[in-house]
Short mmCIF file of C-alpha atoms in Angstrom, two decimals:
data_model
loop_
_atom_site.label_atom_id
_atom_site.label_comp_id
_atom_site.label_asym_id
_atom_site.label_seq_id
_atom_site.Cartn_x
_atom_site.Cartn_y
_atom_site.Cartn_z
CA UNK D 1 106.00 -99.67 85.04
CA UNK D 2 104.50 -100.33 88.22
CA UNK D 3 105.72 -97.77 91.01
CA UNK D 4 105.24 -98.97 94.68
CA UNK D 5 103.01 -96.96 96.98
CA UNK D 6 105.64 -95.23 98.44
CA UNK D 7 107.26 -94.07 95.30
CA UNK D 8 103.61 -92.58 94.09
CA UNK D 9 103.44 -90.88 97.53
CA UNK D 10 107.01 -89.41 97.16
CA UNK D 11 106.18 -88.11 93.67
CA UNK D 12 102.79 -86.49 95.20
CA UNK D 13 105.11 -84.97 98.03
CA UNK D 14 107.40 -83.47 95.59
CA UNK D 15 105.01 -82.01 93.21
CA UNK D 16 103.03 -79.96 95.61
CA UNK D 17 106.05 -79.15 97.84
CA UNK D 18 108.91 -78.91 95.35
CA UNK D 19 111.90 -78.52 96.13
CA UNK D 20 111.74 -80.98 98.81
CA UNK D 21 114.88 -82.43 100.47
CA UNK D 22 115.29 -86.16 101.36
CA UNK D 23 115.26 -85.12 105.14
CA UNK D 24 112.11 -83.55 104.58
CA UNK D 25 110.48 -86.54 102.59
CA UNK D 26 111.96 -89.02 105.13
CA UNK D 27 110.22 -87.08 107.76
CA UNK D 28 106.89 -86.73 106.30
CA UNK D 29 106.64 -90.46 105.46
CA UNK D 30 108.03 -91.45 109.03
CA UNK D 31 110.91 -93.39 107.58
CA UNK D 32 114.67 -92.96 107.69
CA UNK D 33 116.62 -91.46 104.78
CA UNK D 34 118.43 -94.59 104.27
CA UNK D 35 115.30 -96.30 103.47
CA UNK D 36 114.41 -93.60 101.07
CA UNK D 37 117.57 -93.94 99.10
CA UNK D 38 116.52 -96.61 96.56
CA UNK D 39 113.08 -94.98 95.84
CA UNK D 40 114.72 -91.91 95.17
CA UNK D 41 117.53 -93.37 93.09
CA UNK D 42 114.73 -94.94 90.94
CA UNK D 43 112.64 -91.94 90.41
CA UNK D 44 115.64 -89.81 89.51
CA UNK D 45 116.81 -92.51 87.15
CA UNK D 46 113.58 -93.00 85.40
CA UNK D 47 113.27 -89.11 85.07
CA UNK D 48 110.33 -88.44 87.16
CA UNK D 49 112.40 -86.47 89.81
CA UNK D 50 115.26 -84.46 89.33
CA UNK D 51 117.85 -84.04 92.20
CA UNK D 52 119.06 -80.57 92.44
CA UNK D 53 122.31 -80.51 94.89
CA UNK D 54 121.90 -78.43 98.08
CA UNK D 55 118.22 -77.65 96.96
CA UNK D 56 116.24 -80.88 96.93
CA UNK D 57 114.05 -82.99 94.57
CA UNK D 58 111.83 -81.30 91.99
CA UNK D 59 109.13 -82.93 89.75
CA UNK D 60 110.19 -83.45 86.21
CA UNK D 61 107.57 -84.49 83.66
CA UNK D 62 109.50 -86.58 81.26
CA UNK D 63 109.17 -90.06 82.87
CA UNK D 64 111.17 -93.02 81.02
CA UNK D 65 112.05 -90.98 78.19
CA UNK D 66 115.69 -90.87 78.76
CA UNK D 67 115.94 -94.67 79.31
CA UNK D 68 114.37 -95.25 75.93
CA UNK D 69 116.39 -92.81 74.11
CA UNK D 70 119.65 -94.35 75.50
CA UNK D 71 118.12 -97.79 74.56
CA UNK D 72 117.14 -96.95 71.03
CA UNK D 73 120.34 -94.99 70.39
CA UNK D 74 122.33 -97.98 71.48
CA UNK D 75 120.99 -100.14 68.55
CA UNK D 76 122.83 -99.72 65.35
CA UNK D 77 121.80 -99.82 61.77
CA UNK D 78 123.82 -102.88 61.27
CA UNK D 79 121.92 -104.81 63.59
CA UNK D 80 118.55 -104.24 61.87
CA UNK D 81 119.23 -103.58 58.27
CA UNK D 82 118.22 -106.03 55.59
CA UNK D 83 119.35 -107.27 52.24
CA UNK D 84 118.64 -104.78 49.58
CA UNK D 85 117.17 -105.55 46.18
CA UNK D 86 119.61 -104.17 43.53
CA UNK D 87 119.24 -103.85 39.64
CA UNK D 88 121.07 -102.20 36.84
CA UNK D 89 120.03 -98.85 35.39
CA UNK D 90 119.17 -100.34 32.05
CA UNK D 91 116.62 -102.73 33.46
CA UNK D 92 113.15 -102.28 31.69
CA UNK D 93 110.45 -100.70 34.16
CA UNK D 94 108.38 -103.97 33.75
CA UNK D 95 111.37 -106.15 34.65
CA UNK D 96 112.20 -103.98 37.53
CA UNK D 97 108.71 -104.33 38.82
CA UNK D 98 108.68 -108.12 38.57
CA UNK D 99 112.00 -108.08 40.40
CA UNK D 100 110.18 -105.90 43.01
CA UNK D 101 107.50 -108.52 43.57
CA UNK D 102 109.74 -111.40 43.49
CA UNK D 103 111.76 -109.97 46.30
CA UNK D 104 108.70 -108.80 48.20
CA UNK D 105 110.27 -105.25 48.66
CA UNK D 106 108.87 -101.88 48.37
CA UNK D 107 111.87 -99.96 46.72
CA UNK D 108 114.58 -101.41 44.20
CA UNK D 109 118.13 -99.69 44.24
CA UNK D 110 119.87 -99.03 41.12
CA UNK D 111 123.47 -99.71 40.74
CA UNK D 112 126.24 -98.78 38.05
CA UNK D 113 129.29 -100.78 38.26
CA UNK D 114 128.95 -101.32 41.96
CA UNK D 115 128.01 -97.56 42.30
CA UNK D 116 124.57 -96.54 43.95
CA UNK D 117 123.03 -94.23 41.37
CA UNK D 118 119.30 -94.37 42.13
CA UNK D 119 116.00 -95.82 43.58
CA UNK D 120 112.60 -96.71 42.42
CA UNK D 121 109.72 -97.13 44.76
CA UNK D 122 106.32 -98.95 44.33
CA UNK D 123 104.82 -95.41 44.24
CA UNK D 124 107.22 -94.46 41.13
CA UNK D 125 106.31 -97.61 39.34
CA UNK D 126 102.59 -97.25 39.96
CA UNK D 127 102.66 -93.77 38.61
CA UNK D 128 104.51 -94.76 35.42
CA UNK D 129 102.35 -97.77 34.95
CA UNK D 130 98.99 -95.86 34.98
CA UNK D 131 100.42 -93.12 32.55
CA UNK D 132 100.05 -94.84 29.39
CA UNK D 133 103.74 -95.58 28.92
CA UNK D 134 105.09 -98.72 27.60
CA UNK D 135 106.79 -100.06 30.55
CA UNK D 136 108.63 -102.73 28.60
CA UNK D 137 110.48 -100.17 26.45
CA UNK D 138 111.55 -97.68 29.25
CA UNK D 139 114.50 -98.44 31.27
CA UNK D 140 114.40 -97.78 35.07
CA UNK D 141 117.11 -95.22 34.83
CA UNK D 142 114.78 -92.88 33.40
CA UNK D 143 111.95 -92.78 36.24
CA UNK D 144 114.20 -93.53 39.40
CA UNK D 145 115.16 -91.06 41.86
CA UNK D 146 118.85 -90.09 41.11
CA UNK D 147 121.90 -89.54 43.23
CA UNK D 148 122.44 -87.12 45.08
CA UNK D 149 118.72 -86.79 45.67
CA UNK D 150 118.63 -90.23 47.82
CA UNK D 151 119.02 -89.81 51.58
CA UNK D 152 121.56 -92.55 52.65
CA UNK D 153 122.28 -94.11 55.94
CA UNK D 154 125.51 -95.81 57.31
CA UNK D 155 126.02 -99.07 59.14
CA UNK D 156 127.06 -97.24 62.37
CA UNK D 157 124.31 -94.78 62.62
CA UNK D 158 121.64 -95.46 65.12
CA UNK D 159 118.27 -97.02 64.73
CA UNK D 160 116.76 -93.85 65.97
CA UNK D 161 118.66 -91.49 63.46
CA UNK D 162 117.51 -93.87 60.44
CA UNK D 163 114.02 -93.67 61.73
CA UNK D 164 114.03 -89.83 62.02
CA UNK D 165 115.28 -89.61 58.50
CA UNK D 166 112.64 -91.93 57.29
CA UNK D 167 110.02 -89.72 58.87
CA UNK D 168 111.49 -86.33 58.16
CA UNK D 169 112.00 -87.07 54.55
CA UNK D 170 108.87 -89.04 54.15
CA UNK D 171 110.43 -92.13 52.51
CA UNK D 172 110.01 -95.77 52.55
CA UNK D 173 113.47 -97.28 52.62
CA UNK D 174 116.76 -95.88 53.20
CA UNK D 175 120.08 -97.65 51.37
CA UNK D 176 122.95 -98.23 53.56
CA UNK D 177 126.22 -97.38 52.05
CA UNK D 178 130.08 -97.43 52.23
CA UNK D 179 131.87 -94.57 50.75
CA UNK D 180 134.55 -95.89 48.32
CA UNK D 181 137.39 -93.75 46.92
CA UNK D 182 138.05 -94.59 43.26
CA UNK D 183 140.45 -92.86 40.79
CA UNK D 184 142.09 -90.90 43.45
CA UNK D 185 139.40 -88.57 44.96
CA UNK D 186 136.20 -89.72 43.15
CA UNK D 187 133.82 -91.17 45.53
CA UNK D 188 131.40 -94.08 45.11
CA UNK D 189 128.67 -95.41 47.28
CA UNK D 190 128.43 -99.11 47.58
CA UNK D 191 125.02 -100.32 48.84
CA UNK D 192 125.44 -102.71 51.74
CA UNK D 193 121.95 -102.85 53.24
CA UNK D 194 118.65 -101.17 53.57
CA UNK D 195 116.39 -99.91 56.50
CA UNK D 196 112.58 -99.45 55.70
CA UNK D 197 109.73 -98.79 57.91
CA UNK D 198 109.43 -102.65 58.23
CA UNK D 199 112.84 -102.93 59.95
CA UNK D 200 111.70 -100.19 62.17
CA UNK D 201 108.45 -101.83 63.04
CA UNK D 202 110.20 -105.21 63.43
CA UNK D 203 112.48 -103.51 65.96
CA UNK D 204 109.60 -101.90 67.84
CA UNK D 205 107.93 -105.31 68.20
CA UNK D 206 111.29 -106.99 69.36
CA UNK D 207 111.73 -104.22 71.93
CA UNK D 208 108.47 -104.89 73.38
CA UNK D 209 108.82 -108.78 73.36
CA UNK D 210 109.02 -110.11 76.95
CA UNK D 211 111.06 -113.29 77.17
CA UNK O 1 121.84 -96.25 79.95
CA UNK O 2 124.91 -95.25 81.69
CA UNK O 3 125.44 -97.52 84.82
CA UNK O 4 127.79 -96.33 87.52
CA UNK O 5 131.10 -98.22 88.17
CA UNK O 6 129.76 -99.62 91.15
CA UNK O 7 126.68 -100.97 89.51
CA UNK O 8 128.99 -102.37 86.85
CA UNK O 9 131.09 -104.13 89.47
CA UNK O 10 127.92 -105.46 91.15
CA UNK O 11 126.78 -107.08 87.61
CA UNK O 12 130.30 -108.69 87.19
CA UNK O 13 130.31 -110.28 90.77
CA UNK O 14 126.90 -111.62 90.45
CA UNK O 15 127.66 -112.86 87.06
CA UNK O 16 130.54 -115.01 88.10
CA UNK O 17 129.38 -116.05 91.62
CA UNK O 18 125.39 -116.38 91.46
CA UNK O 19 123.65 -116.40 93.52
CA UNK O 20 125.24 -113.89 95.59
CA UNK O 21 123.68 -112.35 98.81
CA UNK O 22 123.79 -108.82 99.28
CA UNK O 23 125.82 -109.10 102.40
CA UNK O 24 128.36 -110.98 100.27
CA UNK O 25 128.19 -108.07 97.84
CA UNK O 26 128.62 -105.37 100.50
CA UNK O 27 131.61 -107.34 101.85
CA UNK O 28 133.33 -107.69 98.42
CA UNK O 29 132.80 -104.10 97.53
CA UNK O 30 133.75 -102.88 100.99
CA UNK O 31 130.75 -100.98 101.65
CA UNK O 32 127.43 -101.35 103.86
CA UNK O 33 124.35 -103.00 102.80
CA UNK O 34 122.43 -99.83 102.96
CA UNK O 35 125.11 -98.12 100.49
CA UNK O 36 124.32 -100.97 98.10
CA UNK O 37 120.37 -100.92 98.36
CA UNK O 38 119.94 -98.00 95.66
CA UNK O 39 122.02 -99.78 93.13
CA UNK O 40 120.44 -103.13 93.81
CA UNK O 41 116.91 -101.68 93.40
CA UNK O 42 117.91 -100.19 90.00
CA UNK O 43 119.53 -103.29 88.80
CA UNK O 44 116.59 -105.39 89.69
CA UNK O 45 114.10 -102.91 88.20
CA UNK O 46 115.78 -102.46 84.84
CA UNK O 47 115.85 -106.50 84.69
CA UNK O 48 119.67 -107.12 84.79
CA UNK O 49 119.42 -108.75 88.19
CA UNK O 50 116.75 -110.96 89.58
CA UNK O 51 116.44 -110.79 93.52
CA UNK O 52 115.40 -114.63 94.62
CA UNK O 53 114.22 -114.34 98.52
CA UNK O 54 116.51 -116.17 100.81
CA UNK O 55 118.98 -117.04 97.74
CA UNK O 56 120.54 -114.01 96.57
CA UNK O 57 120.80 -112.12 93.37
CA UNK O 58 121.19 -113.88 89.88
CA UNK O 59 122.01 -112.54 86.55
CA UNK O 60 119.15 -112.02 84.13
CA UNK O 61 120.08 -111.31 80.56
CA UNK O 62 117.00 -109.11 79.62
CA UNK O 63 117.98 -105.46 80.45
CA UNK O 64 115.63 -102.90 80.19
CA UNK O 65 112.88 -104.90 78.30
CA UNK O 66 110.38 -104.79 81.09
CA UNK O 67 110.31 -101.07 81.35
CA UNK O 68 110.16 -100.86 77.51
CA UNK O 69 107.34 -103.32 77.15
CA UNK O 70 105.46 -101.34 79.96
CA UNK O 71 105.73 -98.20 78.11
CA UNK O 72 104.86 -99.60 74.68
CA UNK O 73 101.96 -101.31 76.05
CA UNK O 74 100.64 -98.08 77.72
CA UNK O 75 100.51 -96.37 74.22
CA UNK O 76 96.92 -97.02 72.80
CA UNK O 77 96.12 -97.35 69.17
CA UNK O 78 93.72 -94.27 69.48
CA UNK O 79 96.75 -92.10 70.34
CA UNK O 80 98.72 -93.01 67.04
CA UNK O 81 96.16 -93.86 64.46
CA UNK O 82 95.64 -91.52 61.42
CA UNK O 83 92.80 -90.64 59.08
CA UNK O 84 91.82 -93.50 56.54
CA UNK O 85 91.34 -93.08 52.78
CA UNK O 86 88.20 -94.64 52.14
CA UNK O 87 86.16 -95.27 48.68
CA UNK O 88 83.40 -97.18 47.71
CA UNK O 89 83.36 -100.58 45.95
CA UNK O 90 82.21 -99.25 42.73
CA UNK O 91 85.26 -96.77 42.31
CA UNK O 92 87.25 -97.55 39.32
CA UNK O 93 90.78 -98.91 39.88
CA UNK O 94 92.23 -95.83 38.07
CA UNK O 95 90.14 -93.45 40.07
CA UNK O 96 91.17 -95.44 43.26
CA UNK O 97 94.71 -95.04 42.30
CA UNK O 98 94.37 -91.25 41.81
CA UNK O 99 92.53 -91.14 45.19
CA UNK O 100 95.73 -93.07 46.55
CA UNK O 101 97.99 -90.44 45.27
CA UNK O 102 96.10 -87.48 46.39
CA UNK O 103 95.85 -88.61 49.88
CA UNK O 104 99.55 -89.99 49.87
CA UNK O 105 98.89 -93.15 51.50
CA UNK O 106 99.70 -96.82 50.73
CA UNK O 107 96.36 -98.40 51.26
CA UNK O 108 92.82 -97.45 50.61
CA UNK O 109 89.94 -99.07 52.27
CA UNK O 110 86.52 -99.83 50.69
CA UNK O 111 83.34 -99.30 52.19
CA UNK O 112 79.72 -100.06 51.29
CA UNK O 113 76.83 -98.13 53.33
CA UNK O 114 79.32 -97.37 56.11
CA UNK O 115 80.43 -101.08 56.24
CA UNK O 116 84.35 -101.98 55.99
CA UNK O 117 84.27 -104.58 52.86
CA UNK O 118 87.82 -104.39 51.74
CA UNK O 119 91.28 -102.99 51.33
CA UNK O 120 93.53 -102.53 48.31
CA UNK O 121 97.17 -101.41 48.59
CA UNK O 122 99.89 -100.01 46.38
CA UNK O 123 101.12 -103.43 45.71
CA UNK O 124 97.47 -104.57 44.41
CA UNK O 125 97.20 -101.74 42.27
CA UNK O 126 100.71 -102.27 40.72
CA UNK O 127 99.79 -105.85 39.93
CA UNK O 128 96.61 -105.05 38.14
CA UNK O 129 98.21 -102.08 36.48
CA UNK O 130 100.90 -104.04 34.62
CA UNK O 131 98.67 -106.88 33.75
CA UNK O 132 97.24 -105.40 30.50
CA UNK O 133 93.70 -104.78 32.16
CA UNK O 134 91.86 -101.75 31.55
CA UNK O 135 92.03 -100.03 34.92
CA UNK O 136 89.33 -97.62 33.74
CA UNK O 137 86.80 -100.25 33.51
CA UNK O 138 87.55 -102.49 36.33
CA UNK O 139 85.96 -101.53 39.82
CA UNK O 140 88.29 -101.63 43.04
CA UNK O 141 85.67 -104.17 44.34
CA UNK O 142 87.17 -106.93 42.01
CA UNK O 143 90.66 -106.69 43.02
CA UNK O 144 90.62 -105.75 46.49
CA UNK O 145 91.00 -108.04 49.44
CA UNK O 146 87.83 -108.70 50.90
CA UNK O 147 86.37 -109.09 54.40
CA UNK O 148 86.81 -111.33 56.60
CA UNK O 149 90.33 -111.63 55.17
CA UNK O 150 91.34 -108.29 56.70
CA UNK O 151 93.12 -107.99 59.79
CA UNK O 152 91.50 -105.26 61.77
CA UNK O 153 92.41 -103.47 64.99
CA UNK O 154 90.59 -101.60 67.89
CA UNK O 155 91.02 -98.13 69.00
CA UNK O 156 92.00 -99.56 72.60
CA UNK O 157 94.46 -102.07 71.46
CA UNK O 158 98.15 -101.15 72.32
CA UNK O 159 100.43 -99.77 69.75
CA UNK O 160 102.62 -102.95 70.43
CA UNK O 161 99.61 -105.48 69.74
CA UNK O 162 98.92 -103.73 66.36
CA UNK O 163 102.86 -103.45 65.38
CA UNK O 164 102.87 -107.26 66.24
CA UNK O 165 99.92 -107.88 63.97
CA UNK O 166 101.61 -105.91 61.05
CA UNK O 167 104.85 -107.84 61.27
CA UNK O 168 103.04 -111.23 61.83
CA UNK O 169 100.89 -110.86 58.77
CA UNK O 170 103.10 -108.85 56.54
CA UNK O 171 100.81 -106.10 55.97
CA UNK O 172 101.30 -102.45 55.56
CA UNK O 173 98.25 -100.88 57.12
CA UNK O 174 95.62 -102.14 59.54
CA UNK O 175 92.03 -100.45 59.60
CA UNK O 176 91.02 -99.48 62.95
CA UNK O 177 87.06 -100.56 63.43
CA UNK O 178 84.18 -100.24 65.63
CA UNK O 179 81.48 -103.06 65.63
CA UNK O 180 77.94 -101.94 64.91
CA UNK O 181 74.83 -104.27 65.26
CA UNK O 182 72.59 -103.83 62.48
CA UNK O 183 69.06 -105.70 61.79
CA UNK O 184 69.32 -107.06 65.36
CA UNK O 185 72.31 -109.32 65.43
CA UNK O 186 74.15 -108.59 62.17
CA UNK O 187 77.56 -107.19 62.67
CA UNK O 188 79.07 -104.32 60.63
CA UNK O 189 82.51 -102.86 60.76
CA UNK O 190 82.92 -98.95 60.94
CA UNK O 191 86.36 -97.94 60.29
CA UNK O 192 87.43 -95.14 62.44
CA UNK O 193 91.21 -94.85 61.65
CA UNK O 194 94.11 -96.81 60.46
CA UNK O 195 97.74 -97.67 61.70
CA UNK O 196 100.62 -98.12 59.24
CA UNK O 197 104.29 -98.83 59.54
CA UNK O 198 104.42 -95.04 59.23
CA UNK O 199 102.49 -94.66 62.50
CA UNK O 200 104.78 -96.87 64.18
CA UNK O 201 107.84 -95.63 62.69
CA UNK O 202 106.76 -92.05 64.04
CA UNK O 203 105.91 -93.50 67.37
CA UNK O 204 109.40 -94.79 67.54
CA UNK O 205 110.83 -91.59 66.77
CA UNK O 206 108.63 -89.79 69.17
CA UNK O 207 109.78 -92.14 71.94
CA UNK O 208 113.20 -91.30 71.36
CA UNK O 209 112.84 -87.72 71.30
CA UNK O 210 114.53 -86.08 74.24
CA UNK O 211 113.08 -82.82 75.33
#
């Protein structure tokens, strides 16, 4: 962001003399307090300055961060998730890999009667494929990562929360689920979408796109 | 970002009556023009309002975008790239896959005498592994994507440019190169890093992290 010369001067004055009151700033810059109001509002909003009541302005080294966090936290998973590729537990590994290629995804999710039970990634498939196993005879249920060892997300999570989970747990793709109650109190997870690093990267590009 | 009640009111007034002058806004809100100066400065800076000289304020539906683009464009590839996994062209596919797992990466880059000549991804390796080929006897040079069909980046590209390339060309990982002149005018590409969707997702999380 381009700050004006006066805004840069204000930052310099605060940095060396903090805390500095708006009266002192106006005096040093040879302008009225009213003339400074807009500049000070902008500098505090973007987080470069902190306004301390009855003390003055202090320098704060976290420019633009708050605005970004607010913006990122406003975006919900439901806005960025895409359609998941889903197969059944009895699908043979070879067929699951073909399905992976046909859908051009990095992870397939595994369902059993509408209940999410597992996930298998390119990495899992590559590992089994080079191991000498006959992948035409092994069902995906044998090699997949099984619930509850799968990190799930919700449609109303923020994009930021999901991205953090992806990085923290070093996973490629997170299934987005709804919880269903069956047989009284047993819980099932219905998969309604997925968010991968691709979705986050797309969002990043969209954020930066100027109209 | 949380706007104040008055800022929200200003946006509403401009939206229905645009263009609106600051005199008219001050009049409708029952305050002085000076009192509005900071609000108008903020609303134009974040891009919600556009100030047209001698006309007034108009509503502009691109909030916060400019700030974000500026922020994103300021971040250079050199700040976010990571170490590439590099092998030679004669490495057997099986050994290349083992190397991929050992380095926990999604793509290996292939060099010949310090010159980037190719790249092979998990997807490429999975395709060859299920095809009945003896991967112990085929060198990676046979299955890799070969230069000049590889999208490269530079250390001083912006994170935004690289993320755009990743999405546009549907690739997982971009090698970051320096051009070397050899034998007079022949050009070679020395790989110095890589940027993947993981790096972009990490950056996204870092951007949102509040101190």
